[in-house]
mmCIF file of C-alpha atoms in Angstrom:
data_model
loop_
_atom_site.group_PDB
_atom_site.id
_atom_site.type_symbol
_atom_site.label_atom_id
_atom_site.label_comp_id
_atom_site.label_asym_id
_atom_site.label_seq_id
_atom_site.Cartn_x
_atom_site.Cartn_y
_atom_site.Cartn_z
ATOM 1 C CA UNK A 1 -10.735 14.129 16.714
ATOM 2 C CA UNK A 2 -11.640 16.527 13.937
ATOM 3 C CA UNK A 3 -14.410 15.622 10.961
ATOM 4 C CA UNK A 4 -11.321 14.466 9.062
ATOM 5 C CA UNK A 5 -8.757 11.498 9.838
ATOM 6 C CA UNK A 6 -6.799 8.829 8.871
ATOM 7 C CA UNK A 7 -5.334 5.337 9.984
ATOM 8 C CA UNK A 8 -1.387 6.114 9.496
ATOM 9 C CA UNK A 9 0.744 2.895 10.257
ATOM 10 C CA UNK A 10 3.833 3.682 11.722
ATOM 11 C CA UNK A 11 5.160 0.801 12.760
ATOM 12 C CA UNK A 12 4.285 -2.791 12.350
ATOM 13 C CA UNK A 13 2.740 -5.439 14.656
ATOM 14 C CA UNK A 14 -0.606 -5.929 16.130
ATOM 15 C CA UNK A 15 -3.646 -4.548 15.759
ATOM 16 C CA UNK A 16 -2.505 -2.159 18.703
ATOM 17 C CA UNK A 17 -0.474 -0.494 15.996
ATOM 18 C CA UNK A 18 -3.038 1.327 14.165
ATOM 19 C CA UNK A 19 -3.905 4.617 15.121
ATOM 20 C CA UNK A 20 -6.299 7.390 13.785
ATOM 21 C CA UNK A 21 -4.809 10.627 13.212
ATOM 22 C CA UNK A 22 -6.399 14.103 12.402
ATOM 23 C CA UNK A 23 -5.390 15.374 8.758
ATOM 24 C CA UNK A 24 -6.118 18.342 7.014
ATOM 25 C CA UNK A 25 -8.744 17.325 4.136
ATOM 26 C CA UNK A 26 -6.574 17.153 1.121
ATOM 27 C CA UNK A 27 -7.026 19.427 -2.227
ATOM 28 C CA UNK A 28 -7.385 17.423 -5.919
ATOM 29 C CA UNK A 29 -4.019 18.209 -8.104
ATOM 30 C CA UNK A 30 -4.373 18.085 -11.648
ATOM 31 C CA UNK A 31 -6.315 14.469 -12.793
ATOM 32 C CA UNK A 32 -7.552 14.108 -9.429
ATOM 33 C CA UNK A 33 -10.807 13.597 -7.792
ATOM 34 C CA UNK A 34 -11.495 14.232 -3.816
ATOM 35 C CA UNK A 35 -13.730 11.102 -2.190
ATOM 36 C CA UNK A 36 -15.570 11.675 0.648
ATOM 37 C CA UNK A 37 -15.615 7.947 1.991
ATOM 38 C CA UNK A 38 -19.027 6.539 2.858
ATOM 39 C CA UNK A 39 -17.406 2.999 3.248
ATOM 40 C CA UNK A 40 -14.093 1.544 3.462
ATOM 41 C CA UNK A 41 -13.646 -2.522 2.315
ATOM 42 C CA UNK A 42 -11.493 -4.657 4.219
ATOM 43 C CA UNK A 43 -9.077 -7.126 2.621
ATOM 44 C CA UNK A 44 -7.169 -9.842 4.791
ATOM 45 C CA UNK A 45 -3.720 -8.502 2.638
ATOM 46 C CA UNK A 46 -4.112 -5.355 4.748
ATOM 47 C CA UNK A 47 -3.777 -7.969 8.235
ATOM 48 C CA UNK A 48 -0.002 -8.497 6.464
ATOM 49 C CA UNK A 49 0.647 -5.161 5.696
ATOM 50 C CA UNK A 50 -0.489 -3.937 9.369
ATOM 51 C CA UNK A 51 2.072 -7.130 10.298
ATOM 52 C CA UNK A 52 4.710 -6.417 8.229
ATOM 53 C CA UNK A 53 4.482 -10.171 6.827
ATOM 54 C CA UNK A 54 4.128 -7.986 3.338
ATOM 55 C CA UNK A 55 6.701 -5.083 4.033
ATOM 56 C CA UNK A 56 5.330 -1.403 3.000
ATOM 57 C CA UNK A 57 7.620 1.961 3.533
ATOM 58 C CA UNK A 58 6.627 3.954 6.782
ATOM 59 C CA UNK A 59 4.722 5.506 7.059
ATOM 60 C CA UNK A 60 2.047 4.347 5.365
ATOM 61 C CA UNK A 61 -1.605 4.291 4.997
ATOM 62 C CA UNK A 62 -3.316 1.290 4.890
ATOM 63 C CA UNK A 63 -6.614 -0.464 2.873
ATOM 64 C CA UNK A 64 -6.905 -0.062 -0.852
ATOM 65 C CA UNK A 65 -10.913 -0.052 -1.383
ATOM 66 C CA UNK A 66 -13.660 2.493 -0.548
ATOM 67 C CA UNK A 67 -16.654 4.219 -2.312
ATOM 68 C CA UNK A 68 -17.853 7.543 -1.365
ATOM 69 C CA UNK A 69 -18.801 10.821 -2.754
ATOM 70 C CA UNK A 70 -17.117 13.131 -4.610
ATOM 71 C CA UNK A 71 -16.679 16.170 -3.164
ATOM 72 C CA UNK A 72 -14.214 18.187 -5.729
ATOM 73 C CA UNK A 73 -12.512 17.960 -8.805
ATOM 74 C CA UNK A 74 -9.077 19.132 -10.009
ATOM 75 C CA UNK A 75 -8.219 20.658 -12.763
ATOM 76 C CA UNK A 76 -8.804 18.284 -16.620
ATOM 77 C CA UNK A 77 -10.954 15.919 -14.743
ATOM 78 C CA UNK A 78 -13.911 15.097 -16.971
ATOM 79 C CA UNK A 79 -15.572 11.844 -15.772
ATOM 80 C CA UNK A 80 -17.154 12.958 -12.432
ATOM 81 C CA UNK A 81 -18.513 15.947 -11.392
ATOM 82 C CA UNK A 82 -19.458 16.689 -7.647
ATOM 83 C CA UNK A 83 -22.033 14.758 -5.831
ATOM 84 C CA UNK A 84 -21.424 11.390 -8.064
ATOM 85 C CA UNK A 85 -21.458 8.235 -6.440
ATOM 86 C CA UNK A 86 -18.005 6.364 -6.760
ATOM 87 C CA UNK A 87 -16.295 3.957 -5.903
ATOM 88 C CA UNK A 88 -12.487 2.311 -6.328
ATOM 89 C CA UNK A 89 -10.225 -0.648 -5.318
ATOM 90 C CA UNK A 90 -6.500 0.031 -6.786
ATOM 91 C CA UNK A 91 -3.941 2.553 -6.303
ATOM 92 C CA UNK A 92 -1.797 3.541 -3.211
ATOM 93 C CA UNK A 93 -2.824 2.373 0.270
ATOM 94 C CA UNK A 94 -4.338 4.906 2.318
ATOM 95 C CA UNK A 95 -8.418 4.182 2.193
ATOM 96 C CA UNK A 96 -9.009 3.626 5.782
ATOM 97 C CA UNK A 97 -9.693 7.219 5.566
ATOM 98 C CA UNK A 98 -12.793 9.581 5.897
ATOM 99 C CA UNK A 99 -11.104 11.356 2.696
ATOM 100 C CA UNK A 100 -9.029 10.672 -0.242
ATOM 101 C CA UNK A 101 -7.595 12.449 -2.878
ATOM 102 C CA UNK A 102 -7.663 9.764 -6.247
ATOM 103 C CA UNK A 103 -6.686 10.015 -9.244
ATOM 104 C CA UNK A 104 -9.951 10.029 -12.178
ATOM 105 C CA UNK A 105 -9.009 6.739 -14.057
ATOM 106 C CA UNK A 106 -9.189 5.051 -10.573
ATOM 107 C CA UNK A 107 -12.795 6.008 -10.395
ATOM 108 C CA UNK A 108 -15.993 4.106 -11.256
ATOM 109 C CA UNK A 109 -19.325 5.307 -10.817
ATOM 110 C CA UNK A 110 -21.946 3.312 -8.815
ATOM 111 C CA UNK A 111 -25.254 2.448 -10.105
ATOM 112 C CA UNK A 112 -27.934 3.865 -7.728
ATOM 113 C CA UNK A 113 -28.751 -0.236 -6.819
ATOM 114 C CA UNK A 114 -25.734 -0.310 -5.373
ATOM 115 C CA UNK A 115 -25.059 1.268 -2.219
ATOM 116 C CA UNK A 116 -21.468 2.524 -0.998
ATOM 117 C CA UNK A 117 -21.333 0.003 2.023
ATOM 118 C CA UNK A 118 -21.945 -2.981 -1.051
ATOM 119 C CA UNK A 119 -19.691 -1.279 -3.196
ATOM 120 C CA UNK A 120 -17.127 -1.345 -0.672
ATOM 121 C CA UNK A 121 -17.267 -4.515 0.667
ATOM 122 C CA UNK A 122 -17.473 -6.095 -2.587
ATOM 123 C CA UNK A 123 -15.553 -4.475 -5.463
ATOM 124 C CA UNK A 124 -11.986 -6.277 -5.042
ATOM 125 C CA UNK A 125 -13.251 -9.577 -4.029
ATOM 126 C CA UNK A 126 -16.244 -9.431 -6.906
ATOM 127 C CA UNK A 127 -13.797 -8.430 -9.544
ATOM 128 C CA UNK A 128 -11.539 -10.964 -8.593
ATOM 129 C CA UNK A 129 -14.528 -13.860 -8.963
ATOM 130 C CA UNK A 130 -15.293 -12.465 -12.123
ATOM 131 C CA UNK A 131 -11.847 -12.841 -13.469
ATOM 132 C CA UNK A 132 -11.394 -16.440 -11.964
ATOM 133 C CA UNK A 133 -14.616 -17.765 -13.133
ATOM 134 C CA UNK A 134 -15.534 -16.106 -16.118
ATOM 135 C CA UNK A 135 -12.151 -15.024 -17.671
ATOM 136 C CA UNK A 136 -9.311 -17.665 -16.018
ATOM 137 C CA UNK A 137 -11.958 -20.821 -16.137
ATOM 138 C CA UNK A 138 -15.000 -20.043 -18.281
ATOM 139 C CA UNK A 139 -16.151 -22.317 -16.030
ATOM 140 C CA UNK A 140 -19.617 -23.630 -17.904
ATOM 141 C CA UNK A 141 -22.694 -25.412 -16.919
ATOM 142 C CA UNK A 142 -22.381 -28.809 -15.390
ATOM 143 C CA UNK A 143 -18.604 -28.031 -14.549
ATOM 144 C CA UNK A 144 -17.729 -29.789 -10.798
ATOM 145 C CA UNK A 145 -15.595 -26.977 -9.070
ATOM 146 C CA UNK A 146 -13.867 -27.098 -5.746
ATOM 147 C CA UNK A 147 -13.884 -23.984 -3.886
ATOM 148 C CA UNK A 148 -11.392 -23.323 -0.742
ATOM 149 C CA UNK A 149 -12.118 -20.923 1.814
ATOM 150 C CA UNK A 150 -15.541 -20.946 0.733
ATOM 151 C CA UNK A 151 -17.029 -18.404 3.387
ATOM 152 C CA UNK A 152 -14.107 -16.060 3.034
ATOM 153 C CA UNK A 153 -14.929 -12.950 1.251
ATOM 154 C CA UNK A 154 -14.068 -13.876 -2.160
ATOM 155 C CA UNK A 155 -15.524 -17.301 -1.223
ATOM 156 C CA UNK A 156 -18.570 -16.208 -0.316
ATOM 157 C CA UNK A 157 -19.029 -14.468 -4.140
ATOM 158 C CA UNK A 158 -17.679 -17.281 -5.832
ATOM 159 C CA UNK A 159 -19.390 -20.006 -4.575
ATOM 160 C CA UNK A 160 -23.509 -17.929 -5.460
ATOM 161 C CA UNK A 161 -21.718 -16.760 -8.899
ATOM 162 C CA UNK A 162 -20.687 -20.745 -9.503
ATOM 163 C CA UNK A 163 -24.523 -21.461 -8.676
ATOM 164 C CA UNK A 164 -25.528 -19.538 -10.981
ATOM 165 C CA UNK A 165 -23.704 -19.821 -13.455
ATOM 166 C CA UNK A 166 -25.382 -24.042 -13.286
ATOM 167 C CA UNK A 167 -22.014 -25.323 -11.860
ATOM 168 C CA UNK A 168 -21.938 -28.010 -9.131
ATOM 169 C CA UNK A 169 -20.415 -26.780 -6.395
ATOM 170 C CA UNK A 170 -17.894 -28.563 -3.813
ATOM 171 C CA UNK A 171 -16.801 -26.001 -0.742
ATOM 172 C CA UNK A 172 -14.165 -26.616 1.795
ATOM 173 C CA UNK A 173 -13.625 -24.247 4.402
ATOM 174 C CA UNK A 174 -12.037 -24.105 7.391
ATOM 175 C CA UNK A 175 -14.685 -25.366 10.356
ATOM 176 C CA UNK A 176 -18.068 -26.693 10.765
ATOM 177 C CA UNK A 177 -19.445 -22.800 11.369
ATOM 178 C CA UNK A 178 -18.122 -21.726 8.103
ATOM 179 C CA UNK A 179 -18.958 -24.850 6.209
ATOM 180 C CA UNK A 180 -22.396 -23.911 6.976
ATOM 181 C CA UNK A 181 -22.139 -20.804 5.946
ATOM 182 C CA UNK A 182 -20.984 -21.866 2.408
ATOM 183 C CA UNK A 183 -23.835 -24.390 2.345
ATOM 184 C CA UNK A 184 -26.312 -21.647 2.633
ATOM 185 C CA UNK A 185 -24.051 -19.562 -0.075
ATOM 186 C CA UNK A 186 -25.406 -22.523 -2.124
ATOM 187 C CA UNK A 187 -22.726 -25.034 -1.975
ATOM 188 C CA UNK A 188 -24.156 -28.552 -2.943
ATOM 189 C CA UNK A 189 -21.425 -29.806 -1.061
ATOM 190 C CA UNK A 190 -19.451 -28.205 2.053
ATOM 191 C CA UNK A 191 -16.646 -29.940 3.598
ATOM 192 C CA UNK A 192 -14.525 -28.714 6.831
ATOM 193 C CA UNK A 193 -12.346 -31.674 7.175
ATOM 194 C CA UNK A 194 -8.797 -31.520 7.079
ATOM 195 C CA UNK A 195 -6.635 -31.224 4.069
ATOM 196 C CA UNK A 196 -4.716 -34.724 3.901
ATOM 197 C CA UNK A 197 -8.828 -35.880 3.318
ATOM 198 C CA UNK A 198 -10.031 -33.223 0.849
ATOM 199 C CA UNK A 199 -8.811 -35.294 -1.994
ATOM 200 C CA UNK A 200 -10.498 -38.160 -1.126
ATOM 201 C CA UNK A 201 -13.522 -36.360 -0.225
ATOM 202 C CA UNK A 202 -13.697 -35.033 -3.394
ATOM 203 C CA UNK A 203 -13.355 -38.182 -5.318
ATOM 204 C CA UNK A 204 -16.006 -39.881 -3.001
ATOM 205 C CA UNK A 205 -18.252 -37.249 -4.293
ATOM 206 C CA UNK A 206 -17.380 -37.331 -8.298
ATOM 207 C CA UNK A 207 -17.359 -41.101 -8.682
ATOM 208 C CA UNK A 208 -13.614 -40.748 -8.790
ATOM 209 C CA UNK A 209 -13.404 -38.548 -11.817
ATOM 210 C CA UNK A 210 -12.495 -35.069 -9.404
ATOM 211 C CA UNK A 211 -12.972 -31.950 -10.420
ATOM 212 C CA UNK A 212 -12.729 -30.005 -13.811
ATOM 213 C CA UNK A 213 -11.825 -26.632 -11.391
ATOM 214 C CA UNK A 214 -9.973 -25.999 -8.275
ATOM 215 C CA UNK A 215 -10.055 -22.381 -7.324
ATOM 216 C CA UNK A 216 -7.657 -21.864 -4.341
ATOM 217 C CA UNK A 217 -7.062 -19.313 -2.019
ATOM 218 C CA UNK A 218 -5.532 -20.689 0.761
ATOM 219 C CA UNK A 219 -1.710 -21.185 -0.263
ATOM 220 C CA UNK A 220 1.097 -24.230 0.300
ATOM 221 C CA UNK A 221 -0.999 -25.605 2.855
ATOM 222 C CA UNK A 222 -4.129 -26.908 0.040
ATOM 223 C CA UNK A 223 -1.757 -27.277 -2.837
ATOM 224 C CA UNK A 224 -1.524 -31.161 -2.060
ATOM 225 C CA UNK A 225 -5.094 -31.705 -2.072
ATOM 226 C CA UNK A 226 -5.733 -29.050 -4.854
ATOM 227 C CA UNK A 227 -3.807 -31.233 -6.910
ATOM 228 C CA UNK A 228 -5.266 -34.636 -5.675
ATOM 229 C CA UNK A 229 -8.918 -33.244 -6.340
ATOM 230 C CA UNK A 230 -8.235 -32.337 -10.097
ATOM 231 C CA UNK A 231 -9.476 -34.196 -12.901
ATOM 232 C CA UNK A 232 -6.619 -36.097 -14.828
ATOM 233 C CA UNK A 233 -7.384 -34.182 -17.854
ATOM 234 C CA UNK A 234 -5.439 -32.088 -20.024
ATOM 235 C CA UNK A 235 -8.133 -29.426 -19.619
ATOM 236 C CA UNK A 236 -8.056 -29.512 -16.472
ATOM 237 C CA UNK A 237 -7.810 -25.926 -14.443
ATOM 238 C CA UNK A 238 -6.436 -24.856 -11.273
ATOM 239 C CA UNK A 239 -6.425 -21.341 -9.912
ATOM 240 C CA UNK A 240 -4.148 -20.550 -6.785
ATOM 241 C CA UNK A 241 -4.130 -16.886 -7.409
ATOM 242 C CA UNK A 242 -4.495 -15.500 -4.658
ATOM 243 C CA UNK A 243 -2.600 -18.088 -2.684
ATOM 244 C CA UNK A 244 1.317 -18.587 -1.722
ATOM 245 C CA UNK A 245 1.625 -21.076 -4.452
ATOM 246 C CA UNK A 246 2.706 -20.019 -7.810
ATOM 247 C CA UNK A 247 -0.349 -20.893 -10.994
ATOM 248 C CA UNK A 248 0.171 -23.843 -12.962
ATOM 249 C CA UNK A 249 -1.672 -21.385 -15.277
ATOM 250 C CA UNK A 250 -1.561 -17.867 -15.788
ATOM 251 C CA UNK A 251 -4.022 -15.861 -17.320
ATOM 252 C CA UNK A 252 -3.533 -12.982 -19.774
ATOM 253 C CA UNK A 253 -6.538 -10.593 -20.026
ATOM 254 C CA UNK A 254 -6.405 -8.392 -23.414
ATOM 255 C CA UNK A 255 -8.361 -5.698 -21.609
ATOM 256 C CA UNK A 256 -9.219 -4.224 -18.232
ATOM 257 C CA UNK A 257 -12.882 -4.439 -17.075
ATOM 258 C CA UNK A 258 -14.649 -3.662 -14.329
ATOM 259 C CA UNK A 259 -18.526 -4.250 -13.721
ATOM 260 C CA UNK A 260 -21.027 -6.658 -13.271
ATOM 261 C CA UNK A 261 -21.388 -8.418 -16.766
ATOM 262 C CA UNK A 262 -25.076 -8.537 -16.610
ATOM 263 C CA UNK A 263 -26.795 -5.735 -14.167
ATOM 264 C CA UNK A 264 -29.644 -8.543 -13.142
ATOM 265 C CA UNK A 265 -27.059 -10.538 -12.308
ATOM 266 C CA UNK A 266 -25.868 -8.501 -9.465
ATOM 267 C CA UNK A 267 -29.405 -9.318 -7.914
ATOM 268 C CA UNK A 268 -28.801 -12.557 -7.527
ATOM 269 C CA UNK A 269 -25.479 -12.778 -5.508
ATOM 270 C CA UNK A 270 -26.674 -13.037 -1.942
ATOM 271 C CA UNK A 271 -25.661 -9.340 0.012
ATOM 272 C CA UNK A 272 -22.190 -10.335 1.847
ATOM 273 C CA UNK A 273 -23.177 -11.470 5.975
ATOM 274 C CA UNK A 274 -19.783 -10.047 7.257
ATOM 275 C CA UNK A 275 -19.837 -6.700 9.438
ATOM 276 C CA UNK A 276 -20.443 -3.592 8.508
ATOM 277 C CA UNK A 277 -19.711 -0.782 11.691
ATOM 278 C CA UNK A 278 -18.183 2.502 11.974
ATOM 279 C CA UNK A 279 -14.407 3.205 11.097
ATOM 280 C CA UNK A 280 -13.059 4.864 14.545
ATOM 281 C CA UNK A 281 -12.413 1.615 17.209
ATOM 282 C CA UNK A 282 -14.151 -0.714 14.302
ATOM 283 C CA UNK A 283 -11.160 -0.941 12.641
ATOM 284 C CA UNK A 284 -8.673 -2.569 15.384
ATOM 285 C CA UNK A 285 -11.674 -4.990 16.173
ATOM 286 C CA UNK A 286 -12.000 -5.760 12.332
ATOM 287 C CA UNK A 287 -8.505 -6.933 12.811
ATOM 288 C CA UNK A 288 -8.110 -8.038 15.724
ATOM 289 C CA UNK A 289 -11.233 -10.519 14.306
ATOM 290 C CA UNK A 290 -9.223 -11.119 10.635
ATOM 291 C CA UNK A 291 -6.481 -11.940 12.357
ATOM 292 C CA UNK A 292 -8.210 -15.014 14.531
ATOM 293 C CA UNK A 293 -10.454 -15.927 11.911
ATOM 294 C CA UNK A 294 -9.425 -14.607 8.005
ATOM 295 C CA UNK A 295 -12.602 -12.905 8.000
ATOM 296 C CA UNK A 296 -12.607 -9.882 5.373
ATOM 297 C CA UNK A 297 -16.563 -9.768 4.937
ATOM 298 C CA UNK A 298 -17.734 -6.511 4.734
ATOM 299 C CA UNK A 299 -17.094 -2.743 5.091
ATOM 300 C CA UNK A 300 -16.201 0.322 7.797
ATOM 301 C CA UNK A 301 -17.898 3.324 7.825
ATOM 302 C CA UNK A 302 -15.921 6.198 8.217
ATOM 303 C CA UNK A 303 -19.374 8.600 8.821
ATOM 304 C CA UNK A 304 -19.980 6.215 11.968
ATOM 305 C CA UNK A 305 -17.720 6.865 14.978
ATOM 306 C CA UNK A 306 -17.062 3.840 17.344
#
């Protein structure tokens, strides 16, 4: 295999389907910026693209999020120069790549206390806890929010940003492993037990008031005991973005942001546990692993064969 490749999905199915192929490192157009990836992010969505549970035209790449190195610029690009640090998490699939062509407004630079392996791992989930918590719930100090999949990727940021933002913090996740895991995320209280319980669970532990914020990323299966654990408040708030249900609320952002609202604050949310390995065979293991578990910690490295 040459210096340059690419995962190309062909068909759908298992993790057997995704194979590395040799391309020809691309040339930025007009607007666009070459990325030499350092670090590709995994997202469970890209476990139901690789499926076909989400249906993409084939061929297709696969994996939105990566940070790298810029290696050339096309023509009009202003913003980044080569050499700069970068990173991005929108845009066509086709980042489980060791290059990318992407176009500038795509681009953000990275700080030089953040690495490209952080960036990575953490740009889509982080953004997405930012918007939840700070922009959907303004969730304040003293608010009691329930967190599903709690060790998950965007889990694992919410429940440290919660902390420290002076909320109290109830996690659920899926076992006793990953209830610990939340626990030492910070949780003050991590719960594994099943969902026809939760509510209850959560009542026990609010003197039956429940919760002022249910942030849900599981789907139809928690919506039941999403709904039980709210408080019976008109102000009450619950998120299931990112699940199969649809919002009781829906959020409408006057502007696009992206970045850590406070730069010390990015100090204090604990570096993500989940793996971090090279791109080559690490990539049918990452889902051959997100598939049995909904793990999507972490990031590939596309420098690092294996």
């Amino acid at each position: 295999m040459t210096d340059a490749y690419a995962f190309t999905l062909t068909r759908t199915g298992g993790p057997e389907v995704l194979e590395a192929q040799n391309i020809a490192i691309p040339s930025p157009g007009p607007g666009e910026v070459l990325v030499r990836h350092e670090a590709v992010g995994l997202n469970f969505i890209e476990t139901y693209h690789r499926s076909g549970l989400y249906p993409v035209p084939l061929p297709s790449g696969l994996g939105t999020e990566a940070a790298g190195v810029v290696e050339a610029v096309g023509e009009g690009v202003s913003g980044f120069r080569e050499g700069n640090r970068v990173g991005y998490f929108t845009g066509p699939l086709g980042s489980y790549a060791t290059h990318r062509v992407i176009t500038e407004e795509r681009l953000v630079k990275l700080p030089d206390s953040i690495s490209t392996e952080q960036a990575a791992a953490a740009m889509l989930k982080g953004c997405t806890a930012e918007y939840l918590v700070e922009r959907c719930a303004s969730v304040q100090p003293g608010d009691v929010v329930l967190v599903h999949a709690a060790a998950g990727g965007v889990g694992s940021i919410l429940v440290p940003w919660l902390k420290h933002l002076g909320a109290v913090v109830i996690a659920h996740s899926g076992d006793s492993r990953k209830a610990a895991l939340a626990k030492d995320s910070g949780a003050d209280h991590s719960l594994c037990g099943a969902f026809e319980d939760l509510a209850a669970d959560v009542r026990a532990l609010t003197g039956g008031k429940g919760v002022k914020v249910v942030l849900d990323g599981v789907g139809a299966a928690s919506w039941a005991a999403s709904l039980g654990s709210v408080a019976a408040r008109l102000d009450r708030d619950l998120w299931q973005c990112l699940g199969a249900g649809a919002p009781l609320y829906r959020a409408r952002p006057a502007e696009r942001r992206i970045g850590v609202r406070d730069p010390a604050d990015a100090g204090r949310l604990r570096e993500n546990r989940g793996r971090n390995a090279s791109l080559g065979g690490a990539v049918v293991r990452a889902h051959r692993a997100g598939d049995r578990t909904g793990d999507d910690r972490g990031a590939l490295c596309p420098a690092r064969r294996g």
